[in-house]
Amino acid sequence: MSSSPQIDLTGRRALVSGGASGIGEETANLLNDLGASVVLADMNADALPAAAKRTGALGTVDGDVASSAAVDRMVADAAAILGGIDLLFNSAGIGDDLVPVHEQSPERWLRVVDVNLKGTYLMCRAAGKLMVEAKRGAIVNVSSIVGLDAFPGRSAYGVAKAGVGHLTKTLACEWGNMGIRVNAIAPAYTRTPMVQSLLDRKIFDPTLIENRTPLARFALTEEMAKAACFLLSDWASYITGVVLPVDGGWSAYGAAGDVVKIRTGEGTSAN
Ligand SMILES: NC(=O)c1ccc[n+]([C@@H]2O[C@H](COP(=O)([O-])OP(=O)(O)OC[C@H]3O[C@@H](n4cnc5c(N)ncnc54)[C@H](O)[C@@H]3O)[C@@H](O)[C@H]2O)c1
């Protein structure tokens, strides 16, 4: 039980997938600030050296999380650099093509599920083996608000992120008595390169999103990193199997129309 008045990850060894960008990079940065030793894993080998410099990471490993062989190699190499793995943050992910099922390419659908769901499974499996041996560890996976409710045009991503939530709960139940906690965050819209490219291509309308969000803005990557580091730390020592919405109230809101209209008296929450 931690008696520290602040989150302290001194001596913890952390592996962060998707660590070369966005939420993964920001979380790696905060893990490092809180005292952990960090290795970044990412498919974008070119981006890794600069991300390691920005985050203070001890090392990097590159490969595709959807490949079992690559994951086994990345986890073994990261464990060799760090001397073991206590913490795992699974942020590697890709978006989908935002078209209804009858217009989707099955190949693209499967790739989105492979990276987001199979990739999370393989990383948990490989790092989890080391944690089971050590009888301690904490994992945080990344689901999404799209994994909590249905978003038309996003069946691959939604299915994958719902699967990440279910996998998280299953692993928490399998590994709880071995000293390993497994949780997930479910972010809403966060301004990262992934979301910025959708905004730039006018696939997302920022005003629609802000008007539907009780906190009336996009999330900051730091806000995801803080939630992830809390769940990875001893401050969350009795929390496992949770899929925590970090969503500005998005998943709490259920009325018709925009929340902004209700706030200004133009709408009604009665229906
Ligand atoms: N940004 C958001 O609004 C938002 C909302 C909900 C959930 N998420 C989830 O958060 C996570 C991080 O997203 P982000 O917005 O920071 O995206 P990002 O694109 O900025 O970062 C994702 C990183 O994952 C890496 N990656 C992608 N495919 C990979 C693969 N097959 N193997 C290894 N690495 C791979 C990319 O190279 C990149 O560095 C993703 O799982 C995403 O689905 C993001």
Coordinates of C-alpha atoms and ligand atoms in Angstrom, one line a residue:
M1 CA 0.0 0.0 0.0
S2 CA 1.5 3.4 -1.0
S3 CA 1.8 6.0 1.7
S4 CA 3.0 8.6 -0.8
P5 CA 1.0 11.8 -0.9
Q6 CA 1.7 11.9 -4.6
I7 CA 1.7 9.3 -7.4
D8 CA 5.3 7.9 -7.3
L9 CA 6.4 5.4 -9.9
T10 CA 10.0 5.3 -8.9
G11 CA 11.6 2.0 -9.8
R12 CA 8.6 0.9 -12.0
R13 CA 9.5 -0.4 -15.5
A14 CA 6.9 0.6 -18.1
L15 CA 6.3 -0.4 -21.7
V16 CA 4.1 1.9 -23.8
S17 CA 2.7 0.8 -27.2
G18 CA 1.9 3.6 -29.7
G19 CA 4.4 5.6 -27.7
A20 CA 5.7 7.6 -30.7
S21 CA 2.6 9.8 -30.9
G22 CA -0.5 11.3 -29.2
I23 CA -1.9 9.7 -26.1
G24 CA 0.9 7.1 -25.9
E25 CA 3.6 9.6 -26.1
E26 CA 2.0 11.9 -23.5
T27 CA 1.5 9.0 -21.1
A28 CA 5.1 7.9 -21.6
N29 CA 6.2 11.4 -20.8
L30 CA 4.1 11.5 -17.6
L31 CA 5.3 8.0 -16.5
N32 CA 8.9 9.3 -16.9
D33 CA 8.1 12.4 -14.9
L34 CA 6.6 10.3 -12.1
G35 CA 9.8 8.2 -11.8
A36 CA 9.2 5.2 -14.0
S37 CA 11.7 3.9 -16.6
V38 CA 10.0 3.7 -20.0
V39 CA 10.4 1.9 -23.3
L40 CA 8.4 3.1 -26.3
A41 CA 7.0 0.5 -28.8
D42 CA 5.7 1.7 -32.1
M43 CA 5.3 0.6 -35.8
N44 CA 6.6 4.0 -36.9
A45 CA 10.3 3.4 -36.4
D46 CA 11.2 6.8 -37.9
A47 CA 9.3 8.6 -35.2
L48 CA 10.6 6.7 -32.3
P49 CA 14.0 8.4 -31.7
A50 CA 12.5 11.9 -31.5
A51 CA 9.7 10.6 -29.2
A52 CA 12.2 8.9 -26.9
K53 CA 14.1 12.3 -26.7
R54 CA 10.8 14.2 -25.9
T55 CA 9.6 11.7 -23.3
G56 CA 12.9 10.8 -21.6
A57 CA 12.3 7.1 -22.6
L58 CA 15.2 4.7 -21.9
G59 CA 14.8 2.9 -25.1
T60 CA 12.6 2.0 -28.1
V61 CA 11.4 -1.1 -29.9
D62 CA 9.6 -1.1 -33.2
G63 CA 7.1 -3.5 -34.8
D64 CA 3.5 -4.1 -35.6
V65 CA 1.3 -5.0 -32.6
A66 CA -0.9 -7.1 -34.8
S67 CA 1.9 -9.5 -35.4
S68 CA 2.4 -12.2 -32.7
A69 CA 6.1 -12.6 -33.6
A70 CA 6.8 -8.9 -33.6
V71 CA 5.0 -8.5 -30.2
D72 CA 7.0 -11.3 -28.6
R73 CA 10.2 -9.8 -29.9
M74 CA 9.3 -6.2 -28.8
V75 CA 8.2 -7.3 -25.3
A76 CA 11.4 -9.5 -24.9
D77 CA 13.6 -6.6 -26.1
A78 CA 11.8 -4.1 -23.8
A79 CA 12.2 -6.4 -20.8
A80 CA 15.9 -6.8 -21.6
I81 CA 16.3 -3.0 -21.7
L82 CA 14.3 -2.4 -18.5
G83 CA 15.2 -5.5 -16.6
G84 CA 11.5 -6.6 -16.5
I85 CA 8.1 -5.1 -17.1
D86 CA 5.8 -3.8 -14.2
L87 CA 3.6 -1.5 -16.2
L88 CA 2.0 -1.8 -19.7
F89 CA 0.1 1.0 -21.4
N90 CA -1.5 -0.2 -24.7
S91 CA -2.1 2.9 -26.9
A92 CA -1.2 1.6 -30.4
G93 CA -4.3 2.0 -32.5
I94 CA -5.7 3.1 -35.9
G95 CA -9.0 4.7 -36.9
D96 CA -11.5 3.3 -39.4
D97 CA -12.8 4.6 -42.7
L98 CA -16.2 6.0 -41.5
V99 CA -18.5 4.3 -44.0
P100 CA -21.5 2.0 -43.3
V101 CA -21.0 -1.7 -43.3
H102 CA -22.3 -2.3 -46.8
E103 CA -19.7 0.0 -48.2
Q104 CA -16.8 -1.2 -46.1
S105 CA -13.8 -3.2 -47.4
P106 CA -13.6 -6.4 -45.3
E107 CA -9.8 -6.2 -45.5
R108 CA -9.8 -2.7 -43.9
W109 CA -12.4 -3.8 -41.3
L110 CA -10.1 -6.7 -40.3
R111 CA -7.0 -4.6 -40.2
V112 CA -8.7 -2.1 -37.8
V113 CA -9.8 -5.0 -35.6
D114 CA -6.4 -6.6 -35.8
V115 CA -4.4 -3.5 -34.7
N116 CA -6.8 -2.3 -32.0
L117 CA -8.1 -5.6 -30.5
K118 CA -5.6 -8.4 -31.5
G119 CA -2.7 -6.0 -30.9
T120 CA -3.9 -5.2 -27.4
Y121 CA -4.5 -8.9 -26.7
L122 CA -1.0 -9.9 -28.0
M123 CA 0.7 -7.2 -25.9
C124 CA -1.3 -8.1 -22.8
R125 CA -0.5 -11.8 -23.4
A126 CA 3.3 -11.3 -23.9
A127 CA 3.8 -8.8 -21.1
G128 CA 1.3 -10.6 -18.9
K129 CA 3.4 -13.8 -18.9
L130 CA 6.3 -11.8 -17.3
M131 CA 3.9 -10.2 -14.8
V132 CA 2.4 -13.6 -13.9
E133 CA 6.0 -14.9 -13.3
A134 CA 6.8 -11.9 -11.1
K135 CA 3.3 -12.0 -9.5
R136 CA 2.9 -8.2 -9.9
G137 CA 2.0 -5.7 -12.6
A138 CA -0.5 -3.2 -13.9
I139 CA -1.9 -2.8 -17.4
V140 CA -4.0 0.0 -18.9
N141 CA -5.6 -0.6 -22.3
V142 CA -7.2 2.1 -24.5
S143 CA -10.8 1.6 -25.4
S144 CA -12.9 4.5 -26.6
I145 CA -16.4 6.1 -26.3
V146 CA -16.9 4.4 -29.7
G147 CA -16.5 1.0 -27.8
L148 CA -19.2 2.0 -25.3
D149 CA -22.1 2.9 -27.6
A150 CA -22.8 2.5 -31.4
F151 CA -21.4 5.1 -33.8
P152 CA -22.7 4.6 -37.3
G153 CA -19.9 4.1 -39.8
R154 CA -17.5 2.9 -37.2
S155 CA -18.3 -0.8 -36.9
A156 CA -14.7 -2.0 -37.1
Y157 CA -13.3 0.5 -34.6
G158 CA -16.4 0.1 -32.3
V159 CA -16.3 -3.7 -32.2
A160 CA -12.5 -3.6 -31.6
K161 CA -12.8 -1.1 -28.8
A162 CA -15.8 -2.9 -27.2
G163 CA -13.6 -6.0 -27.4
V164 CA -10.7 -4.2 -25.7
G165 CA -13.1 -3.4 -22.8
H166 CA -14.3 -7.0 -22.5
L167 CA -10.7 -8.3 -22.8
T168 CA -9.7 -5.9 -20.0
K169 CA -12.4 -7.3 -17.7
T170 CA -11.6 -10.9 -18.5
L171 CA -7.8 -10.4 -17.8
A172 CA -8.6 -8.6 -14.6
C173 CA -10.6 -11.6 -13.4
E174 CA -7.9 -14.1 -14.7
W175 CA -4.9 -12.4 -13.1
G176 CA -6.3 -10.6 -10.1
N177 CA -5.2 -13.2 -7.6
M178 CA -1.7 -13.1 -9.1
G179 CA -1.2 -9.4 -8.1
I180 CA -1.9 -8.0 -11.6
R181 CA -4.5 -5.3 -12.2
V182 CA -5.9 -4.6 -15.6
N183 CA -8.0 -1.5 -16.5
A184 CA -8.8 0.6 -19.5
I185 CA -9.5 4.2 -20.3
A186 CA -12.3 5.1 -22.8
P187 CA -11.3 8.4 -24.2
A188 CA -13.6 10.8 -26.1
Y189 CA -12.3 13.1 -28.8
T190 CA -8.7 14.1 -28.0
R191 CA -6.6 16.4 -30.3
T192 CA -3.9 14.0 -31.5
P193 CA -2.4 13.4 -34.9
M194 CA -5.1 10.7 -35.5
V195 CA -8.0 13.1 -34.7
Q196 CA -6.4 16.1 -36.4
S197 CA -6.2 14.2 -39.7
L198 CA -9.9 13.5 -39.5
L199 CA -10.7 17.1 -38.7
D200 CA -8.4 18.3 -41.5
R201 CA -10.2 16.0 -44.0
K202 CA -13.6 17.4 -42.6
I203 CA -14.6 13.9 -41.6
F204 CA -15.2 15.2 -38.0
D205 CA -17.0 18.6 -37.4
P206 CA -15.4 20.1 -34.2
T207 CA -18.5 22.2 -33.4
L208 CA -20.9 19.2 -33.5
I209 CA -18.5 17.4 -31.1
E210 CA -18.2 20.3 -28.7
N211 CA -21.9 20.9 -28.7
R212 CA -22.5 17.2 -27.8
T213 CA -20.0 17.2 -24.9
P214 CA -21.0 18.3 -21.4
L215 CA -17.6 19.8 -20.8
A216 CA -18.0 21.5 -24.2
R217 CA -14.4 20.9 -25.5
F218 CA -12.0 18.3 -26.8
A219 CA -9.8 16.5 -24.3
L220 CA -6.1 17.2 -23.9
T221 CA -3.6 14.4 -24.3
E222 CA -2.4 15.2 -20.7
E223 CA -5.9 14.4 -19.4
M224 CA -5.7 10.9 -20.9
A225 CA -2.1 10.5 -19.5
K226 CA -3.2 11.5 -16.0
A227 CA -6.1 9.0 -16.0
A228 CA -3.8 6.2 -17.3
C229 CA -1.0 6.9 -14.8
F230 CA -3.5 7.0 -11.9
L231 CA -4.7 3.5 -13.0
L232 CA -1.2 2.2 -13.4
S233 CA -0.1 3.5 -10.0
D234 CA -0.7 2.2 -6.4
W235 CA -3.2 4.9 -6.0
A236 CA -5.5 2.6 -7.9
S237 CA -4.4 -0.5 -5.9
Y238 CA -8.0 -1.8 -5.4
I239 CA -9.2 -0.9 -8.9
T240 CA -9.3 -3.6 -11.6
G241 CA -11.5 -4.6 -14.4
V242 CA -12.7 -1.0 -14.9
V243 CA -13.3 0.7 -18.3
L244 CA -13.1 4.3 -17.3
P245 CA -14.7 6.9 -19.6
V246 CA -12.4 9.9 -19.8
D247 CA -14.9 11.8 -21.9
G248 CA -15.9 15.1 -20.6
G249 CA -19.4 13.6 -19.8
W250 CA -20.0 12.3 -23.3
S251 CA -21.2 8.9 -22.2
A252 CA -23.3 10.4 -19.3
Y253 CA -25.4 12.5 -21.8
G254 CA -28.5 10.8 -23.1
A255 CA -31.0 13.5 -24.0
A256 CA -32.2 14.4 -27.5
G257 CA -30.3 17.2 -29.3
D258 CA -27.1 19.0 -28.3
V259 CA -26.3 19.5 -24.7
V260 CA -25.4 23.1 -25.5
K261 CA -29.0 23.9 -26.5
I262 CA -30.3 22.6 -23.3
R263 CA -27.8 24.7 -21.4
T264 CA -28.9 27.8 -23.2
G265 CA -32.6 27.0 -22.9
E266 CA -33.1 26.3 -26.6
G267 CA -33.7 22.6 -26.1
T268 CA -35.3 20.2 -23.7
S269 CA -34.1 17.3 -21.7
A270 CA -37.6 16.0 -21.1
N271 CA -37.7 13.7 -24.1
Ligands
LIG1 N1 -7.5 10.7 -30.1 C1 -8.7 10.3 -29.8 O1 -9.7 11.1 -29.8 C2 -9.0 9.0 -29.3 C3 -10.3 8.7 -28.8 C4 -10.5 7.4 -28.3 C5 -9.5 6.4 -28.3 N2 -8.3 6.7 -28.9 C6 -7.3 5.7 -28.9 O2 -6.2 6.1 -28.3 C7 -5.0 5.4 -28.8 C8 -4.0 6.4 -29.3 O3 -4.5 7.2 -30.3 P1 -3.9 8.7 -30.7 O4 -5.1 9.5 -30.9 O5 -2.9 9.0 -29.7 O6 -3.3 8.3 -32.1 P2 -1.9 8.6 -32.8 O7 -2.1 8.3 -34.2 O8 -1.4 9.9 -32.4 O9 -0.9 7.5 -32.1 C9 -1.1 6.1 -32.3 C10 0.3 5.5 -32.4 O10 0.1 4.1 -32.6 C11 1.1 3.7 -33.5 N3 0.5 2.5 -34.2 C12 -0.5 2.4 -35.1 N4 -0.7 1.2 -35.6 C13 0.3 0.4 -35.0 C14 0.7 -0.9 -35.0 N5 0.0 -1.8 -35.8 N6 1.7 -1.4 -34.3 C15 2.4 -0.5 -33.5 N7 2.1 0.8 -33.4 C16 1.1 1.3 -34.1 C17 1.2 4.8 -34.5 O11 2.4 4.8 -35.3 C18 1.2 6.0 -33.6 O12 2.5 6.4 -33.1 C19 -5.6 4.6 -30.0 O13 -5.8 3.3 -29.5 C20 -6.9 5.2 -30.3 O14 -7.8 4.3 -30.9 C21 -8.0 7.9 -29.4

